Coordinates of C-alpha atoms and ligand atoms in Angstrom, one line a residue:
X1 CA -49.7 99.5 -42.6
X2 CA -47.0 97.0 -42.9
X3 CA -47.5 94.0 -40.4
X4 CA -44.3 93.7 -38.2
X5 CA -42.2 90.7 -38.6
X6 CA -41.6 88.0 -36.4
X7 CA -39.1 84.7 -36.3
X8 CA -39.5 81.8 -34.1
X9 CA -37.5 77.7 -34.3
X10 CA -37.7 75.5 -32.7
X11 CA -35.6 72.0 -32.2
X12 CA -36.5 69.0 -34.0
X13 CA -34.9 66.7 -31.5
X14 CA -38.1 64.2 -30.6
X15 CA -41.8 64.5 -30.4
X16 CA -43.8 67.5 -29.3
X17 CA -45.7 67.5 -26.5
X18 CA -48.5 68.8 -24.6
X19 CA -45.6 71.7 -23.4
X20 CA -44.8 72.6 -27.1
X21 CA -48.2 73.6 -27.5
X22 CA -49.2 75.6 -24.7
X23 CA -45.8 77.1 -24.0
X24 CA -44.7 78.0 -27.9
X25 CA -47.4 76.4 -30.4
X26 CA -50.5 78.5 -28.9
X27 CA -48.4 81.7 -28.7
X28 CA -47.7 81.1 -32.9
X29 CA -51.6 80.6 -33.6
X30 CA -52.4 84.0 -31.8
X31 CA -49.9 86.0 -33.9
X32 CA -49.8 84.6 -37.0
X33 CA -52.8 87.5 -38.0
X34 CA -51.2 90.3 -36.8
X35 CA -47.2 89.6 -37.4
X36 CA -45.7 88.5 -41.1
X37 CA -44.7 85.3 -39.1
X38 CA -41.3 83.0 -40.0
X39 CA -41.8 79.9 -38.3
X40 CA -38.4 77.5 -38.6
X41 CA -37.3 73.7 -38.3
X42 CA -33.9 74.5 -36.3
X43 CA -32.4 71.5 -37.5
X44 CA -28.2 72.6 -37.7
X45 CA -29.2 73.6 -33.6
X46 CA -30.8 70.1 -33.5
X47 CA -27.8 68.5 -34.8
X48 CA -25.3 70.8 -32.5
X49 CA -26.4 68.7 -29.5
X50 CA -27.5 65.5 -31.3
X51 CA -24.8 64.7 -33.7
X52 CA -23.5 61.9 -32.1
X53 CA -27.0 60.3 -32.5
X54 CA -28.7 62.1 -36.2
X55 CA -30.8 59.3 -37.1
X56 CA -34.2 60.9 -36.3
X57 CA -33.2 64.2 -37.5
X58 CA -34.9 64.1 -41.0
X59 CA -38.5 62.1 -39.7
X60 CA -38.5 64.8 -36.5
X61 CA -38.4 67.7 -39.0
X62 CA -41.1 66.3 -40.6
X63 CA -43.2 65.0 -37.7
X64 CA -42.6 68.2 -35.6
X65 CA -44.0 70.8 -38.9
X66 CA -46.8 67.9 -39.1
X67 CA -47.8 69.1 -35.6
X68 CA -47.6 72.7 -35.9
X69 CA -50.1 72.1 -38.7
X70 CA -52.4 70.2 -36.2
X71 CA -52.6 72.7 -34.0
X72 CA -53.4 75.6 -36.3
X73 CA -50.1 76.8 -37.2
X74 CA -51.0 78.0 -40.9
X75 CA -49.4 77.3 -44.5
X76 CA -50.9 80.4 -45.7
X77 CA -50.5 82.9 -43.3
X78 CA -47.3 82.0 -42.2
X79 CA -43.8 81.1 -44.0
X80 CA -42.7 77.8 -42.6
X81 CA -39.2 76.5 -43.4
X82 CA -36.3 74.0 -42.6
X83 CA -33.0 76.8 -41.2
X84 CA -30.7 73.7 -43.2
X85 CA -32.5 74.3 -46.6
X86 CA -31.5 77.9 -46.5
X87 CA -28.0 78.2 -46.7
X88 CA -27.8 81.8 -46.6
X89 CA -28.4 81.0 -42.4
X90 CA -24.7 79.5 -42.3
X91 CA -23.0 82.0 -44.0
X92 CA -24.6 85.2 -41.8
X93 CA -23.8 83.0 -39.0
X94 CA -19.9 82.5 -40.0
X95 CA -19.7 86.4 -40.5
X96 CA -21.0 87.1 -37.3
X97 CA -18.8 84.5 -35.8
X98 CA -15.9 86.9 -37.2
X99 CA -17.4 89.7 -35.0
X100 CA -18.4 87.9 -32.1
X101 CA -16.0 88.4 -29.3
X102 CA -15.2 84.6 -27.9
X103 CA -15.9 85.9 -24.0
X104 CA -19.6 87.2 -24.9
X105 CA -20.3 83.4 -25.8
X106 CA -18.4 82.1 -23.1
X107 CA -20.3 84.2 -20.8
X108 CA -23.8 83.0 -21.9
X109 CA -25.8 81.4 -18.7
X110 CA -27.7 79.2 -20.8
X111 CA -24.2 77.5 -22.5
X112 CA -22.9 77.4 -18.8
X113 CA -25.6 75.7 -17.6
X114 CA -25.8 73.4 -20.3
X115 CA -22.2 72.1 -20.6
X116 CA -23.3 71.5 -16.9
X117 CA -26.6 69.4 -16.7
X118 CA -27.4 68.2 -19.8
X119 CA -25.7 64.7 -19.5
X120 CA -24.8 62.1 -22.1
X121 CA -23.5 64.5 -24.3
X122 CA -20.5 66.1 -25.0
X123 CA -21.3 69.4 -26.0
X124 CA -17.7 70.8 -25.4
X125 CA -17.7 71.5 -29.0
X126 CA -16.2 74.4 -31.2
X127 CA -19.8 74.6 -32.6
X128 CA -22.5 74.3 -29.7
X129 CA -20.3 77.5 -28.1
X130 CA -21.5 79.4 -31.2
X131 CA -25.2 77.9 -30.8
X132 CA -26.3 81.3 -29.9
X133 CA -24.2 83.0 -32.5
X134 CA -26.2 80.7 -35.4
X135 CA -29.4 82.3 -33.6
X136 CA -28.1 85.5 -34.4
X137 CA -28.0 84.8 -38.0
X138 CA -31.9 83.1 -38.3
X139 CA -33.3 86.2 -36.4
X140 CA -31.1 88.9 -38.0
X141 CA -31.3 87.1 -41.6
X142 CA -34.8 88.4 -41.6
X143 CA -34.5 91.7 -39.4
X144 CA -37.1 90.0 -37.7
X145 CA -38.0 93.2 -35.5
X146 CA -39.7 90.8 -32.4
X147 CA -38.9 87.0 -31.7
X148 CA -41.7 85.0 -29.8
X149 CA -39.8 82.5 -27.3
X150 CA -39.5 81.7 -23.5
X151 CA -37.4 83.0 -20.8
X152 CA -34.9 80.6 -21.7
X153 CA -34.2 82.6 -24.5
X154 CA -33.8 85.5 -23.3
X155 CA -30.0 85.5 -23.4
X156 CA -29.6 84.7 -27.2
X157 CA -31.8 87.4 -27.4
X158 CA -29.7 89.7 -25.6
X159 CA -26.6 88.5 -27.6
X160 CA -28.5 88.9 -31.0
X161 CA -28.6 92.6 -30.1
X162 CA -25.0 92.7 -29.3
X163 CA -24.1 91.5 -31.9
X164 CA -26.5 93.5 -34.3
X165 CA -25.1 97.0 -32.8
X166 CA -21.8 95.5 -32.8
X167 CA -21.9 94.5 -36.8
X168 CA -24.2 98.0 -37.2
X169 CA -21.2 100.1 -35.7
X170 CA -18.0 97.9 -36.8
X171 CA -19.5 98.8 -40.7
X172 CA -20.9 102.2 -40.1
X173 CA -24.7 101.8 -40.7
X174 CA -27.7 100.3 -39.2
X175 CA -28.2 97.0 -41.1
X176 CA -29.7 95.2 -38.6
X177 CA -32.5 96.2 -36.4
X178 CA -32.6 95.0 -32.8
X179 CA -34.7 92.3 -32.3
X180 CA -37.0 92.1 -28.9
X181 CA -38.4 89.4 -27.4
X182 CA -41.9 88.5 -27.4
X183 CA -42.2 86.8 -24.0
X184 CA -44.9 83.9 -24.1
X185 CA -46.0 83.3 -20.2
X186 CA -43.7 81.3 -18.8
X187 CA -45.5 77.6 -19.8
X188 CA -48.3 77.0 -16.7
X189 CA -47.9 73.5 -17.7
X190 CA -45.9 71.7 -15.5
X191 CA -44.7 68.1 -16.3
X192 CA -46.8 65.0 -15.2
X193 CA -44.3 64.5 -12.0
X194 CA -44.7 68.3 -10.5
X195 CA -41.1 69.1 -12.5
X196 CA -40.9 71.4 -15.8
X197 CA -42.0 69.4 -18.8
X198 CA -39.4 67.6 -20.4
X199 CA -38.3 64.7 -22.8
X200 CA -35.5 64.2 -20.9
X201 CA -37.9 63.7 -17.6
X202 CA -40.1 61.4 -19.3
X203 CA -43.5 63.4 -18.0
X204 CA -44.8 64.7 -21.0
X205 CA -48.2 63.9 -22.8
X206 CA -47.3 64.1 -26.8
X207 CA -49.2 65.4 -28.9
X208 CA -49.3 62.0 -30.9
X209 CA -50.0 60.3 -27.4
X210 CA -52.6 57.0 -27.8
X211 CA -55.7 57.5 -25.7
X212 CA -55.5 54.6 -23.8
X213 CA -51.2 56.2 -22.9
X214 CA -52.7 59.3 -21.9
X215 CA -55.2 57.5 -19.4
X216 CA -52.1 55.3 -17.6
X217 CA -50.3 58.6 -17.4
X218 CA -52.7 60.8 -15.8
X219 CA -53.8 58.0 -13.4
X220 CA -50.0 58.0 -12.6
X221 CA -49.7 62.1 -11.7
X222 CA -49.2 63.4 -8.4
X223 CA -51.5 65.2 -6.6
X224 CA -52.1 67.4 -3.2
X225 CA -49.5 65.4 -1.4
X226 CA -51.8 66.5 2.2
X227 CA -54.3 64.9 0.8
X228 CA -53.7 61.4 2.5
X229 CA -57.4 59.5 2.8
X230 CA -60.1 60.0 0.3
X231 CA -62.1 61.9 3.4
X232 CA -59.2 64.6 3.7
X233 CA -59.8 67.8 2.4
X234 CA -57.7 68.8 -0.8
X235 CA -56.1 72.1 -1.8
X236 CA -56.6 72.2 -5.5
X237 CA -53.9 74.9 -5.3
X238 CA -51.4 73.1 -4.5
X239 CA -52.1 70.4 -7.3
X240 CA -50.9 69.8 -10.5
X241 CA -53.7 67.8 -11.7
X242 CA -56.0 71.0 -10.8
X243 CA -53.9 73.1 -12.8
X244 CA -54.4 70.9 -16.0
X245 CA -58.1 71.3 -15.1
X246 CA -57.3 74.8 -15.3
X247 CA -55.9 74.8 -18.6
X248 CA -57.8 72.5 -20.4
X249 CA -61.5 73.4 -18.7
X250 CA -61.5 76.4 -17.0
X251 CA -65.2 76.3 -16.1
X252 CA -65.3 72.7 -14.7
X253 CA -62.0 73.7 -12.7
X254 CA -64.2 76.0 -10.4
X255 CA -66.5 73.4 -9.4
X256 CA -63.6 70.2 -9.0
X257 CA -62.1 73.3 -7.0
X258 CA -64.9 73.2 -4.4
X259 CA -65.6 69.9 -4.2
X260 CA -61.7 68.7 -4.1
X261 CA -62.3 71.6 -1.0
X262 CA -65.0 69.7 0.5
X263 CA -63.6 66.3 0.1
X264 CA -66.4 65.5 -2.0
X265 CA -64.6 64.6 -4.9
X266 CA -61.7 61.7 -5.0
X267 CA -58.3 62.0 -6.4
X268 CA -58.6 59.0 -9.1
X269 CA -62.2 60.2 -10.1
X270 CA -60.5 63.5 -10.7
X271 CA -58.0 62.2 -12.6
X272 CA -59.9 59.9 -14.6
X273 CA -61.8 63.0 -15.5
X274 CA -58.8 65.0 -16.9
X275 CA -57.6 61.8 -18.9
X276 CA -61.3 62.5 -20.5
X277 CA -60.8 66.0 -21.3
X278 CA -57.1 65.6 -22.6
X279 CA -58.0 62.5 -24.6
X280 CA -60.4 64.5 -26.3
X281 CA -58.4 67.7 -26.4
X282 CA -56.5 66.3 -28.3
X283 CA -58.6 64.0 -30.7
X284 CA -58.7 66.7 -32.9
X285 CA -55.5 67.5 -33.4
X286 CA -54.7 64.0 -33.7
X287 CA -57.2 63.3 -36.5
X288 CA -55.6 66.2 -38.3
X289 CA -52.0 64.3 -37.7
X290 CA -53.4 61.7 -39.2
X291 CA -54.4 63.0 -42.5
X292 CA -51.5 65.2 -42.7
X293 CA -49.2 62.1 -42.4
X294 CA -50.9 60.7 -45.1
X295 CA -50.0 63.2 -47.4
X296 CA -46.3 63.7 -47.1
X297 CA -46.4 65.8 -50.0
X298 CA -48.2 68.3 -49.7
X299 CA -45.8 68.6 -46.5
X300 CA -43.1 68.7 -48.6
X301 CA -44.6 71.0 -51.2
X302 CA -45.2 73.5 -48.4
X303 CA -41.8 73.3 -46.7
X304 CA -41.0 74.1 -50.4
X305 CA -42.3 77.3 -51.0
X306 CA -41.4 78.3 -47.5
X307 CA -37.7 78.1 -48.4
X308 CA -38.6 80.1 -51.4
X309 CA -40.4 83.1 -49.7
X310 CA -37.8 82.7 -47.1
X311 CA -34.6 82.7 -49.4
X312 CA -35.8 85.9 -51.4
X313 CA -35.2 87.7 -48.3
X314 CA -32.2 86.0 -46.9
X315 CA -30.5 86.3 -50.0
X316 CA -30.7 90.0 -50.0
X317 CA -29.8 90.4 -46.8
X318 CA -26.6 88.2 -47.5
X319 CA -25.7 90.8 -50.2
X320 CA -26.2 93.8 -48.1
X321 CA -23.9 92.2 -45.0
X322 CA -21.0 90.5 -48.1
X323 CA -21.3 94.4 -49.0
X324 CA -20.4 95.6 -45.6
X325 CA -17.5 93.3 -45.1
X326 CA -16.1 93.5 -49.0
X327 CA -17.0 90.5 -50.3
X328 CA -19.7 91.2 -52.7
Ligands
LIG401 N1 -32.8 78.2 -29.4 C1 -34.2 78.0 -29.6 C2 -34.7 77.0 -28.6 O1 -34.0 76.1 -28.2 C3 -34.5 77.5 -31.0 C4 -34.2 78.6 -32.0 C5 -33.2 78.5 -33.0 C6 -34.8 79.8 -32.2 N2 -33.2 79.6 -33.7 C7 -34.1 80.5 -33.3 C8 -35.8 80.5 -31.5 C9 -34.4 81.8 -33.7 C10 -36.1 81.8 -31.9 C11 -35.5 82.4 -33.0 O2 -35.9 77.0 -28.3
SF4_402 FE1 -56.1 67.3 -7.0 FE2 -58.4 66.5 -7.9 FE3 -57.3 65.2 -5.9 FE4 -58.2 67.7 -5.5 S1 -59.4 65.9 -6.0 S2 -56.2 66.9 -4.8 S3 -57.8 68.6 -7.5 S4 -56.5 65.3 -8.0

């Protein structure tokens, strides 16, 4: 049986964190056995909203496929590639931008609501309009047949398909299949502050995080906001710092559970607790990082022969769409 295939990217634009991995990263791990897995450095959508700024581009590219590595994302079973290094991507994505009618992009929630909250950056560009139309092209380049991503995503998912059956029927045969999402649960990791995890709300935990920055940043999280005086009862519930429990020990989240219940446990014990758990959570991943960073080229060897698996096919996928429009 042929194994189906999957694409995922993901943005090189700073450092992952602790949301990367249990929203996205774990996801990847878990299907990398049963799907022929294309995982990519989306580094032109990097640059669409950080080209007035590019300077860490080329050491996030780097430091981001560094941490998939840590975690378990793997060399051999999966191709791993940089989107720029394949050029192919570019040119799928200017033919579909032929075919793309301008309202479907205008149209797309997530560009609306980006042009409106995302500030400090002027993303009223000719390009970031087509972000989702680039998408297109690193899915479809592949006929990936299922994409692993988050809600978010769900609308470039929707458009890929648009365009796929628009391309299929404007050329008269079905090219390109239509890609579905595979949903990862919507991340149960919230953000040190209560709020979605984010770089830009500076309450992440990175993976690279020093000990000692993970203890001052758990001591700092909110927790039951009822739970005024040590004596008070707590509703684990209702707080965030539970919920990491639950993540990151299961079993011992039972118990704090209770006791939080019972007011038998107090809020900086608990926390100092978690700090313990994360810190070493993440020791291992971090020791990995750190051999891994040693040896940049073996990094760069494998990024290598990712672009070469990954340009056999995108190459004859170019051929087949230049063929469809006349140009081959
Ligand atoms: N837009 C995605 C994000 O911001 C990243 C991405 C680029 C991607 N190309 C992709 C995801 C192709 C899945 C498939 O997370
Ligand atoms: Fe939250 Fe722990 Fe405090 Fe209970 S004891 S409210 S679980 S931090």
């Amino acid at each position: 049986m042929h194994k189906k295939r999957i694409l995922s990217g993901m943005r090189p634009t700073g450092k992952l964190h602790l949301g990367h991995l249990v929203g996205a990263l774990d996801n990847w791990i878990k299907l990398q056995s049963e799907y022929e897995c294309f995982f990519m450095v989306a580094d032109w959508h990097a640059l669409m909203s950080e080209y007035e700024d590019p300077q860490n581009l080329k050491s996030n590219i780097i430091d981001n496929v560094i941490d998939w590595l840590a975690c378990g994302v793997s060399p051999e079973k999966c191709t791993i590639f940089i989107q720029s290094q394949v050029r192919e991507h570019l040119e799928l994505y200017f033919i579909f931008s032929i075919i793309t009618p301008l309202g479907w992009l205008e149209r797309c929630p997530t560009y609306k609501e980006q042009l409106r909250e995302v500030k400090g950056r002027d993303l009223s560009t000719y390009g970031f309009l087509g972000y989702p139309v680039l998408q297109a092209a690193d899915i479809l380049l592949y006929k990936a047949q299922a994409v692993p991503v988050g809600e978010d995503q769900l609308p470039h998912l929707e458009l890929t398909r648009e365009i796929a059956r628009r391309f299929n029927s404007l050329y008269k045969e079905k090219i390109f299949p239509e890609a579905e999402a595979l949903l990862t649960k919507s991340s149960r990791l919230m953000g040190l502050d209560g709020r979605k995890m984010s770089k830009s709300y500076n309450n992440v935990i990175a993976l690279s995080e020093d000990p000692q920055e993970i203890r001052n940043k758990i001591k700092g999280m909110f927790t039951d906001p009822q739970r005024v005086r040590r004596s008070d009862p707590g509703h684990p519930e209702k707080c965030n710092v539970h919920s990491y429990f639950s993540l990151f020990a299961p079993q011992r989240a039972q118990e704090i559970a209770q006791a939080c219940r019972k007011a038998e446990i107090g809020c900086t014990e608990c926390k100092k607790e978690l700090a313990e758990i994360v810190v070493n959570f993440l020791a291992p991943i971090q020791q990995k990082r750190q051999e891994l960073s040693q040896d940049r080229r073996k990094i760069l060897d494998l990024l290598e022969s990712g672009r070469q698996r990954a340009s056999v096919i995108a190459e004859e996928t170019i051929r087949e769409a230049k063929k469809k429009v006349n140009l081959e």
